[in-house]
CSV table of C-alpha atoms in Angstrom, one decimal:
chain,number,residue,atom,x,y,z
A,1,UNK,CA,-28.8,-29.1,-3.6
A,2,UNK,CA,-26.7,-28.5,-6.9
A,3,UNK,CA,-26.3,-31.5,-9.1
A,4,UNK,CA,-22.6,-31.6,-9.1
A,5,UNK,CA,-22.1,-34.3,-7.2
A,6,UNK,CA,-18.5,-34.7,-8.1
A,7,UNK,CA,-17.6,-31.5,-6.2
A,8,UNK,CA,-19.5,-31.9,-3.1
A,9,UNK,CA,-17.4,-35.1,-2.0
A,10,UNK,CA,-19.0,-38.1,-0.8
A,11,UNK,CA,-22.8,-39.2,-0.2
A,12,UNK,CA,-24.5,-37.6,2.7
A,13,UNK,CA,-24.5,-41.0,4.6
A,14,UNK,CA,-20.8,-40.5,4.5
A,15,UNK,CA,-20.9,-37.3,5.5
A,16,UNK,CA,-22.5,-37.6,8.7
A,17,UNK,CA,-20.6,-40.1,9.9
A,18,UNK,CA,-17.1,-38.4,9.2
A,19,UNK,CA,-18.8,-35.3,11.4
A,20,UNK,CA,-20.4,-37.9,13.9
A,21,UNK,CA,-17.0,-39.4,14.4
A,22,UNK,CA,-15.2,-36.2,14.7
A,23,UNK,CA,-17.6,-35.0,17.4
A,24,UNK,CA,-17.5,-38.2,19.0
A,25,UNK,CA,-13.6,-38.5,19.3
A,26,UNK,CA,-13.8,-34.6,20.3
A,27,UNK,CA,-16.5,-33.8,22.6
A,28,UNK,CA,-15.3,-30.3,23.4
A,29,UNK,CA,-16.4,-29.1,20.0
A,30,UNK,CA,-19.3,-27.1,19.9
A,31,UNK,CA,-18.7,-25.2,16.7
A,32,UNK,CA,-18.1,-25.8,12.9
A,33,UNK,CA,-16.4,-23.1,10.6
A,34,UNK,CA,-17.6,-23.2,7.3
A,35,UNK,CA,-14.5,-21.5,5.3
A,36,UNK,CA,-14.3,-20.3,2.0
A,37,UNK,CA,-11.8,-18.2,0.1
A,38,UNK,CA,-12.6,-15.1,-2.1
A,39,UNK,CA,-11.0,-13.0,-4.8
A,40,UNK,CA,-8.9,-10.9,-2.2
A,41,UNK,CA,-7.7,-14.4,-0.7
A,42,UNK,CA,-9.3,-13.2,2.6
A,43,UNK,CA,-10.4,-16.7,4.6
A,44,UNK,CA,-14.1,-15.8,5.1
A,45,UNK,CA,-15.9,-18.0,8.1
A,46,UNK,CA,-19.5,-18.6,9.0
A,47,UNK,CA,-20.3,-20.4,12.0
A,48,UNK,CA,-22.6,-23.2,12.9
A,49,UNK,CA,-22.9,-25.2,16.0
A,50,UNK,CA,-22.2,-29.0,16.0
A,51,UNK,CA,-26.3,-29.6,16.0
A,52,UNK,CA,-26.4,-27.9,13.0
A,53,UNK,CA,-23.7,-29.1,11.4
A,54,UNK,CA,-24.9,-32.6,11.6
A,55,UNK,CA,-28.1,-31.5,10.0
A,56,UNK,CA,-26.5,-30.1,7.2
A,57,UNK,CA,-24.3,-33.3,6.8
A,58,UNK,CA,-27.5,-35.7,6.7
A,59,UNK,CA,-29.5,-33.6,4.2
A,60,UNK,CA,-26.3,-32.6,2.5
A,61,UNK,CA,-27.2,-28.9,3.2
A,62,UNK,CA,-26.0,-26.1,2.1
A,63,UNK,CA,-25.7,-22.4,3.5
A,64,UNK,CA,-27.0,-19.2,1.7
A,65,UNK,CA,-25.0,-16.0,1.2
A,66,UNK,CA,-24.8,-12.8,-0.6
A,67,UNK,CA,-24.2,-13.2,-4.6
A,68,UNK,CA,-21.9,-13.3,-6.3
A,69,UNK,CA,-19.7,-14.2,-2.8
A,70,UNK,CA,-16.3,-14.9,-4.4
A,71,UNK,CA,-16.0,-11.2,-6.0
A,72,UNK,CA,-18.6,-9.6,-3.4
A,73,UNK,CA,-16.2,-7.2,-1.4
A,74,UNK,CA,-13.2,-5.6,-2.1
A,75,UNK,CA,-10.2,-6.3,0.4
A,76,UNK,CA,-11.2,-3.1,2.5
A,77,UNK,CA,-14.9,-4.5,3.2
A,78,UNK,CA,-16.3,-2.1,0.2
A,79,UNK,CA,-19.2,-3.8,-2.3
A,80,UNK,CA,-17.4,-4.8,-5.4
A,81,UNK,CA,-20.4,-6.1,-7.2
A,82,UNK,CA,-23.8,-7.5,-5.6
A,83,UNK,CA,-27.0,-9.3,-7.2
A,84,UNK,CA,-29.6,-8.4,-4.8
A,85,UNK,CA,-32.0,-11.0,-6.5
A,86,UNK,CA,-29.8,-13.9,-6.3
A,87,UNK,CA,-28.1,-16.0,-3.4
A,88,UNK,CA,-25.0,-17.9,-3.4
A,89,UNK,CA,-24.6,-21.3,-1.5
A,90,UNK,CA,-21.8,-22.4,0.7
A,91,UNK,CA,-21.5,-26.0,-0.2
A,92,UNK,CA,-19.3,-28.0,2.8
A,93,UNK,CA,-16.7,-30.2,1.6
A,94,UNK,CA,-16.7,-32.6,4.6
A,95,UNK,CA,-13.9,-34.6,3.4
A,96,UNK,CA,-11.8,-31.6,4.7
A,97,UNK,CA,-13.6,-31.5,8.3
A,98,UNK,CA,-10.4,-30.5,10.7
A,99,UNK,CA,-10.2,-29.7,14.6
A,100,UNK,CA,-9.2,-26.3,15.0
A,101,UNK,CA,-6.4,-27.0,17.8
A,102,UNK,CA,-5.5,-23.3,17.6
A,103,UNK,CA,-9.2,-22.5,18.9
A,104,UNK,CA,-10.7,-24.8,21.6
A,105,UNK,CA,-14.0,-25.9,20.7
A,106,UNK,CA,-14.2,-25.2,17.0
A,107,UNK,CA,-13.2,-27.0,14.2
A,108,UNK,CA,-13.3,-26.1,10.4
A,109,UNK,CA,-14.8,-27.5,6.9
A,110,UNK,CA,-13.6,-25.8,3.4
A,111,UNK,CA,-16.5,-25.1,1.2
A,112,UNK,CA,-17.2,-24.9,-2.3
A,113,UNK,CA,-19.2,-21.5,-3.8
A,114,UNK,CA,-22.4,-22.7,-5.9
A,115,UNK,CA,-23.1,-19.1,-7.5
A,116,UNK,CA,-26.5,-18.4,-7.8
A,117,UNK,CA,-27.5,-21.9,-8.7
A,118,UNK,CA,-25.4,-21.9,-11.7
A,119,UNK,CA,-22.5,-24.4,-10.5
A,120,UNK,CA,-19.1,-24.1,-9.4
A,121,UNK,CA,-17.7,-22.1,-12.5
A,122,UNK,CA,-16.4,-19.3,-10.5
A,123,UNK,CA,-15.4,-20.8,-7.4
A,124,UNK,CA,-11.5,-20.8,-6.5
A,125,UNK,CA,-11.6,-24.2,-4.7
A,126,UNK,CA,-13.8,-25.7,-7.0
A,127,UNK,CA,-11.8,-24.7,-10.1
A,128,UNK,CA,-8.8,-26.5,-8.5
A,129,UNK,CA,-10.5,-29.3,-7.4
A,130,UNK,CA,-11.8,-30.2,-10.9
A,131,UNK,CA,-8.3,-29.2,-12.6
A,132,UNK,CA,-6.4,-31.9,-10.4
A,133,UNK,CA,-9.0,-34.3,-11.1
A,134,UNK,CA,-9.3,-34.0,-14.8
A,135,UNK,CA,-5.3,-34.4,-15.3
A,136,UNK,CA,-5.4,-37.6,-13.1
A,137,UNK,CA,-8.5,-39.1,-15.1
A,138,UNK,CA,-6.6,-37.9,-18.4
A,139,UNK,CA,-3.2,-38.5,-18.3
A,140,UNK,CA,-2.9,-40.5,-14.8
A,141,UNK,CA,-0.7,-37.7,-13.8
A,142,UNK,CA,-0.8,-36.5,-9.7
A,143,UNK,CA,1.1,-33.9,-8.2
A,144,UNK,CA,2.8,-33.1,-4.8
A,145,UNK,CA,2.7,-29.8,-3.2
A,146,UNK,CA,4.4,-28.2,-0.4
A,147,UNK,CA,4.2,-24.3,0.7
A,148,UNK,CA,6.8,-22.5,2.5
A,149,UNK,CA,4.9,-20.1,4.8
A,150,UNK,CA,6.7,-16.8,5.8
A,151,UNK,CA,5.7,-14.5,8.8
A,152,UNK,CA,6.9,-11.6,10.4
A,153,UNK,CA,6.2,-11.3,14.3
A,154,UNK,CA,5.3,-7.8,15.2
A,155,UNK,CA,3.3,-5.8,18.1
A,156,UNK,CA,0.4,-5.2,15.9
A,157,UNK,CA,-0.9,-4.7,12.5
A,158,UNK,CA,0.0,-1.0,13.0
A,159,UNK,CA,3.4,-1.7,13.7
A,160,UNK,CA,6.1,-0.1,11.4
A,161,UNK,CA,8.9,-2.8,12.4
A,162,UNK,CA,9.4,-6.4,13.6
A,163,UNK,CA,10.2,-7.7,17.0
A,164,UNK,CA,14.0,-7.2,17.6
A,165,UNK,CA,16.4,-10.1,16.9
A,166,UNK,CA,19.2,-10.6,16.1
A,167,UNK,CA,19.6,-13.3,13.6
A,168,UNK,CA,20.2,-14.3,10.1
A,169,UNK,CA,19.4,-17.3,8.1
A,170,UNK,CA,18.5,-20.5,10.0
A,171,UNK,CA,20.5,-19.0,13.0
A,172,UNK,CA,20.4,-20.5,16.2
A,173,UNK,CA,20.0,-17.1,18.3
A,174,UNK,CA,16.7,-16.3,16.8
A,175,UNK,CA,15.9,-19.4,18.6
A,176,UNK,CA,16.8,-18.1,22.3
A,177,UNK,CA,14.5,-15.9,22.4
A,178,UNK,CA,10.9,-15.5,23.6
A,179,UNK,CA,9.6,-16.2,20.6
A,180,UNK,CA,10.4,-20.0,20.0
A,181,UNK,CA,7.5,-20.6,22.0
A,182,UNK,CA,5.3,-19.4,19.4
A,183,UNK,CA,6.5,-21.2,16.4
A,184,UNK,CA,6.7,-24.7,18.6
A,185,UNK,CA,2.5,-23.8,19.6
A,186,UNK,CA,2.1,-23.3,15.8
A,187,UNK,CA,3.8,-26.7,15.0
A,188,UNK,CA,2.2,-28.3,17.4
A,189,UNK,CA,-1.1,-27.6,16.5
A,190,UNK,CA,-0.8,-28.2,13.1
A,191,UNK,CA,0.6,-31.8,13.4
A,192,UNK,CA,-2.3,-32.4,15.4
A,193,UNK,CA,-4.7,-32.0,12.9
A,194,UNK,CA,-2.6,-34.1,10.6
A,195,UNK,CA,-0.8,-31.7,8.7
A,196,UNK,CA,2.8,-32.5,8.6
A,197,UNK,CA,5.8,-30.0,8.9
A,198,UNK,CA,8.9,-30.4,6.9
A,199,UNK,CA,11.1,-28.1,8.5
A,200,UNK,CA,10.9,-24.6,10.3
A,201,UNK,CA,13.6,-21.6,11.2
A,202,UNK,CA,14.5,-18.5,11.1
A,203,UNK,CA,14.8,-16.5,7.8
A,204,UNK,CA,17.0,-14.0,6.3
A,205,UNK,CA,16.2,-11.3,8.7
A,206,UNK,CA,15.1,-10.3,12.2
A,207,UNK,CA,11.5,-11.5,13.2
A,208,UNK,CA,11.3,-13.2,10.1
A,209,UNK,CA,10.4,-16.9,10.2
A,210,UNK,CA,9.6,-19.7,8.0
A,211,UNK,CA,7.1,-23.1,8.3
A,212,UNK,CA,7.2,-25.6,5.5
A,213,UNK,CA,4.7,-28.4,4.8
A,214,UNK,CA,5.1,-32.1,3.6
A,215,UNK,CA,4.3,-32.6,-0.3
A,216,UNK,CA,0.5,-33.5,-0.2
A,217,UNK,CA,-1.9,-33.1,-3.0
A,218,UNK,CA,-2.7,-29.9,-4.7
A,219,UNK,CA,-6.5,-29.2,-3.2
A,220,UNK,CA,-4.9,-30.6,0.4
A,221,UNK,CA,-2.2,-28.3,0.3
A,222,UNK,CA,-4.4,-25.4,-0.4
A,223,UNK,CA,-6.2,-26.4,2.4
A,224,UNK,CA,-3.7,-27.1,4.8
A,225,UNK,CA,-2.2,-23.6,4.1
A,226,UNK,CA,-5.2,-21.8,5.3
A,227,UNK,CA,-5.0,-24.1,8.6
A,228,UNK,CA,-1.3,-23.1,9.0
A,229,UNK,CA,-1.8,-19.5,8.6
A,230,UNK,CA,-4.8,-19.7,11.2
A,231,UNK,CA,-2.6,-21.7,13.7
A,232,UNK,CA,0.7,-19.0,13.1
A,233,UNK,CA,-1.8,-16.2,13.8
A,234,UNK,CA,-3.6,-17.7,16.7
A,235,UNK,CA,-0.6,-18.6,18.4
A,236,UNK,CA,0.9,-15.2,18.2
A,237,UNK,CA,-2.2,-13.6,19.4
A,238,UNK,CA,-2.1,-15.9,22.5
A,239,UNK,CA,1.2,-14.2,23.0
A,240,UNK,CA,0.3,-10.5,22.9
A,241,UNK,CA,1.7,-10.4,19.2
A,242,UNK,CA,0.8,-10.3,15.8
A,243,UNK,CA,2.2,-12.3,13.1
A,244,UNK,CA,1.9,-11.2,9.4
A,245,UNK,CA,2.6,-12.7,6.0
A,246,UNK,CA,2.0,-9.3,4.3
A,247,UNK,CA,4.3,-9.3,1.3
A,248,UNK,CA,6.3,-6.0,2.2
A,249,UNK,CA,5.2,-4.7,5.9
A,250,UNK,CA,8.3,-2.7,6.7
A,251,UNK,CA,10.3,-0.4,4.7
A,252,UNK,CA,13.7,-1.4,6.0
A,253,UNK,CA,13.6,-5.2,5.9
A,254,UNK,CA,12.9,-8.5,3.6
A,255,UNK,CA,9.8,-8.9,1.9
A,256,UNK,CA,7.7,-11.9,2.6
A,257,UNK,CA,7.0,-15.0,0.1
A,258,UNK,CA,4.6,-17.7,-0.3
A,259,UNK,CA,7.0,-20.2,-2.5
A,260,UNK,CA,5.1,-23.0,-3.9
A,261,UNK,CA,6.9,-26.5,-4.6
A,262,UNK,CA,5.5,-28.9,-7.1
A,263,UNK,CA,6.6,-31.9,-8.3
A,264,UNK,CA,5.0,-34.4,-11.0
A,265,UNK,CA,4.6,-38.0,-10.5
A,266,UNK,CA,6.1,-38.7,-14.1
A,267,UNK,CA,9.5,-36.8,-15.2
A,268,UNK,CA,8.2,-37.4,-18.9
A,269,UNK,CA,8.3,-33.9,-20.7
A,270,UNK,CA,9.1,-32.2,-17.6
A,271,UNK,CA,10.4,-29.4,-19.6
A,272,UNK,CA,7.2,-28.6,-21.3
A,273,UNK,CA,5.6,-28.4,-18.4
A,274,UNK,CA,8.0,-25.8,-17.1
A,275,UNK,CA,7.7,-24.1,-20.6
A,276,UNK,CA,4.1,-23.5,-20.1
A,277,UNK,CA,4.3,-21.8,-16.8
A,278,UNK,CA,7.4,-19.8,-17.6
A,279,UNK,CA,6.0,-18.1,-20.6
A,280,UNK,CA,2.8,-16.9,-18.5
A,281,UNK,CA,5.0,-15.9,-15.7
A,282,UNK,CA,4.0,-12.2,-16.2
A,283,UNK,CA,-0.1,-12.9,-16.2
A,284,UNK,CA,-0.1,-15.4,-13.6
A,285,UNK,CA,1.4,-12.7,-11.3
A,286,UNK,CA,-1.9,-11.0,-11.6
A,287,UNK,CA,-3.3,-13.8,-9.6
A,288,UNK,CA,0.0,-14.9,-7.6
A,289,UNK,CA,1.1,-11.2,-6.4
A,290,UNK,CA,-2.5,-9.8,-6.5
A,291,UNK,CA,-2.1,-7.1,-4.0
A,292,UNK,CA,-1.1,-3.6,-4.4
A,293,UNK,CA,2.1,-3.4,-2.5
A,294,UNK,CA,3.1,-7.0,-3.7
A,295,UNK,CA,5.3,-5.4,-6.1
A,296,UNK,CA,7.7,-3.9,-3.4
A,297,UNK,CA,9.4,-7.4,-3.1
A,298,UNK,CA,9.8,-7.7,-6.8
A,299,UNK,CA,13.6,-8.3,-6.7
A,300,UNK,CA,13.0,-11.5,-4.7
A,301,UNK,CA,10.3,-12.7,-6.8
A,302,UNK,CA,12.6,-13.0,-10.0
A,303,UNK,CA,13.2,-9.7,-10.4
A,304,UNK,CA,13.4,-7.4,-13.8
A,305,UNK,CA,13.1,-10.6,-15.9
A,306,UNK,CA,11.4,-13.8,-16.3
A,307,UNK,CA,13.3,-16.8,-16.0
A,308,UNK,CA,14.3,-20.0,-14.3
A,309,UNK,CA,17.6,-21.4,-12.8
A,310,UNK,CA,18.9,-24.4,-10.6
A,311,UNK,CA,20.1,-22.7,-7.8
A,312,UNK,CA,19.5,-19.1,-8.0
A,313,UNK,CA,16.8,-17.9,-5.8
A,314,UNK,CA,16.2,-14.5,-7.7
A,315,UNK,CA,15.0,-16.4,-10.7
A,316,UNK,CA,11.2,-16.7,-11.1
A,317,UNK,CA,11.2,-20.4,-11.1
A,318,UNK,CA,14.1,-22.5,-9.3
A,319,UNK,CA,14.1,-26.4,-10.6
A,320,UNK,CA,15.2,-28.5,-7.8
A,321,UNK,CA,15.5,-31.8,-9.7
A,322,UNK,CA,13.9,-33.4,-12.7
A,323,UNK,CA,9.7,-32.7,-12.6
A,324,UNK,CA,10.3,-30.7,-9.2
A,325,UNK,CA,10.3,-26.7,-9.1
A,326,UNK,CA,10.1,-24.1,-6.6
A,327,UNK,CA,7.5,-21.2,-7.8
A,328,UNK,CA,8.8,-18.0,-6.2
A,329,UNK,CA,6.6,-15.4,-8.0
A,330,UNK,CA,4.1,-15.9,-5.4
A,331,UNK,CA,3.0,-14.3,-1.9
A,332,UNK,CA,0.4,-14.9,0.7
A,333,UNK,CA,-2.1,-12.4,-0.6
A,334,UNK,CA,-2.9,-14.9,-3.4
A,335,UNK,CA,-5.5,-17.2,-3.7
A,336,UNK,CA,-3.8,-20.1,-3.6
A,337,UNK,CA,-6.3,-22.4,-5.2
A,338,UNK,CA,-6.1,-20.2,-8.1
A,339,UNK,CA,-2.7,-19.8,-8.1
A,340,UNK,CA,-2.3,-23.9,-8.3
A,341,UNK,CA,-5.0,-24.4,-10.9
A,342,UNK,CA,-3.2,-22.0,-13.0
A,343,UNK,CA,-0.2,-23.4,-13.1
A,344,UNK,CA,-0.8,-26.9,-13.1
A,345,UNK,CA,-3.4,-26.2,-16.0
A,346,UNK,CA,-0.7,-24.1,-18.3
A,347,UNK,CA,1.9,-26.6,-17.1
A,348,UNK,CA,0.1,-29.5,-18.5
A,349,UNK,CA,-1.6,-27.8,-21.4
A,350,UNK,CA,2.1,-27.2,-22.6
A,351,UNK,CA,3.0,-30.8,-21.5
A,352,UNK,CA,0.1,-32.0,-23.9
A,353,UNK,CA,1.4,-30.4,-26.5
A,354,UNK,CA,5.3,-31.3,-26.3
A,355,UNK,CA,6.4,-27.3,-25.8
A,356,UNK,CA,10.1,-27.0,-26.1
A,357,UNK,CA,11.6,-25.0,-23.4
A,358,UNK,CA,13.9,-22.3,-24.8
A,359,UNK,CA,15.0,-20.6,-22.0
A,360,UNK,CA,18.3,-21.5,-20.5
A,361,UNK,CA,19.1,-21.6,-16.8
A,362,UNK,CA,19.5,-18.0,-15.8
A,363,UNK,CA,22.9,-17.8,-13.8
A,364,UNK,CA,22.7,-14.2,-13.2
A,365,UNK,CA,20.9,-11.9,-10.9
A,366,UNK,CA,17.8,-11.1,-13.7
A,367,UNK,CA,18.2,-7.1,-12.9
A,368,UNK,CA,22.0,-7.5,-14.2
A,369,UNK,CA,21.5,-9.1,-17.4
A,370,UNK,CA,22.0,-7.0,-20.6
A,371,UNK,CA,20.4,-7.5,-23.9
A,372,UNK,CA,23.2,-10.1,-24.7
A,373,UNK,CA,22.8,-11.9,-21.8
A,374,UNK,CA,18.9,-12.3,-22.1
A,375,UNK,CA,19.3,-13.5,-25.6
A,376,UNK,CA,21.9,-16.3,-24.6
A,377,UNK,CA,19.8,-17.3,-21.7
A,378,UNK,CA,16.5,-17.3,-24.1
A,379,UNK,CA,14.6,-14.9,-21.9
A,380,UNK,CA,12.0,-13.6,-23.6
A,381,UNK,CA,9.1,-11.9,-21.0
A,382,UNK,CA,9.9,-8.9,-19.0
A,383,UNK,CA,8.4,-9.2,-15.1
A,384,UNK,CA,5.4,-7.2,-14.6
A,385,UNK,CA,6.7,-3.8,-12.6
A,386,UNK,CA,3.2,-3.2,-10.8
A,387,UNK,CA,0.0,-4.4,-10.5
A,388,UNK,CA,-1.5,-2.7,-13.6
A,389,UNK,CA,1.4,-4.3,-15.7
A,390,UNK,CA,0.4,-7.8,-14.1
A,391,UNK,CA,-3.2,-7.5,-15.0
A,392,UNK,CA,-2.8,-6.0,-18.7
A,393,UNK,CA,-0.4,-9.3,-19.1
A,394,UNK,CA,-3.4,-11.2,-17.9
A,395,UNK,CA,-6.0,-9.5,-20.1
A,396,UNK,CA,-3.6,-10.4,-22.9
A,397,UNK,CA,-2.8,-14.1,-22.0
A,398,UNK,CA,-5.1,-16.6,-24.0
A,399,UNK,CA,-3.6,-19.8,-22.5
A,400,UNK,CA,-4.6,-18.6,-19.0
A,401,UNK,CA,-8.0,-17.7,-20.3
A,402,UNK,CA,-8.2,-21.1,-22.0
A,403,UNK,CA,-7.3,-22.5,-18.6
A,404,UNK,CA,-9.6,-20.7,-16.1
A,405,UNK,CA,-12.2,-19.9,-18.9
A,406,UNK,CA,-12.6,-16.2,-20.4
A,407,UNK,CA,-15.3,-15.0,-18.6
A,408,UNK,CA,-13.7,-16.3,-15.0
A,409,UNK,CA,-10.8,-13.7,-16.5
A,410,UNK,CA,-12.7,-10.8,-17.5
A,411,UNK,CA,-14.5,-11.1,-14.1
A,412,UNK,CA,-11.1,-11.1,-12.1
A,413,UNK,CA,-10.1,-8.2,-14.3
A,414,UNK,CA,-12.6,-5.9,-13.3
A,415,UNK,CA,-12.5,-7.0,-9.8
A,416,UNK,CA,-8.6,-6.3,-9.8
A,417,UNK,CA,-8.8,-2.8,-11.4
A,418,UNK,CA,-11.3,-1.6,-9.0
A,419,UNK,CA,-9.3,-2.8,-6.0
A,420,UNK,CA,-6.3,-1.6,-7.7
A,421,UNK,CA,-8.0,1.8,-8.2
A,422,UNK,CA,-9.3,1.9,-4.2
A,423,UNK,CA,-5.9,0.6,-2.7
A,424,UNK,CA,-4.1,3.6,-5.0
A,425,UNK,CA,-6.1,6.3,-3.0
A,426,UNK,CA,-4.7,5.0,0.2
A,427,UNK,CA,-1.7,6.0,1.6
A,428,UNK,CA,1.2,3.2,1.8
A,429,UNK,CA,0.9,3.1,5.5
A,430,UNK,CA,-2.9,2.7,5.3
A,431,UNK,CA,-2.3,0.1,2.5
A,432,UNK,CA,0.3,-1.8,5.0
A,433,UNK,CA,-2.1,-1.8,8.1
A,434,UNK,CA,-4.9,-3.3,6.3
A,435,UNK,CA,-2.8,-6.1,4.4
A,436,UNK,CA,-0.9,-6.8,7.6
A,437,UNK,CA,-4.2,-7.2,9.4
A,438,UNK,CA,-5.7,-9.4,7.0
A,439,UNK,CA,-2.5,-11.6,5.8
């Protein structure tokens, strides 16, 4: 067992009680999913029986997997790197144990990754958990995070169009269709798991819908997102359809985002927090919009220039009120643990220094700003045009290196460069089919 008990959750007897109580309350549960998220943002799963889960919880046990499991595979399943002489361990965080109401007989627990016995420095979930705890201990600061999950309903991952629905933003007409039952079923299963849904509605174009969770801690929000996505996809499959969160699944329709709302427990120096994130948006994009085709929805992720505004939904960041923002340069191909850890780390690093926010609200569509308009708004950074630009920005951004660790960033960059090369060899439709199947 690794010695980092702060990352493993409660003592073993508490873990055993947690698992036993869940099984006693849900006698139909036979299987426990051990889940983790790697650099592809793919949800990966090992399944154990309920009997084996009790043994793991009682002994503080782990499950061995290939090393380095966080970056072992590319998005298409090819090997990126493998250490044949080592193994990683999946360490269940039993406090995250949840009944999978969308899959009878199953429950799920999120795992942290101990890399070849060397600790958790390259585990995305552990990075976020550590960041949130350190900020709370050092500054007494907490965060509330709510996540918007947008998705299309379509016939299959190979489809070239969504289901046909005449709709517009929040239109009731989209609810007078056979598809409402899918949303209702997903929401019921999510709520049964103790994940509160704030709202759900039809989005801008036919077949596009959105669910938004209530605010919760950063780690809980990232864990909950995985459950939300699985509940939506499972409900769609049950009704003979496919749900996709891919960033740009179809040529002639709106892109798909995964906007994240973050609020601070204190409004003090909130402009400094914003300044720290804003200055690194190009580099964060390599993590928050990491898919080869994330950039096909670029206009709705902030456009040509990095800026913020109060009302405009075309800015990279929208300030909703004091110490509360919507971060829009994010899609569902991100590893949300990494994106949240990066945003919180950058923001709080700037908050500590009292960094001045020089940028003013960007009231115009970013792509329409001329040089004078950019100067007046204090806009300094152009947004990346593609994944290559974003990776180069990450390579140069010392602030992110300080947050995530230079070694981690170098490893992530090598990984994304390999993935970019592989994806670039495919046709657009081949990439779309793959991305729609996974996300």
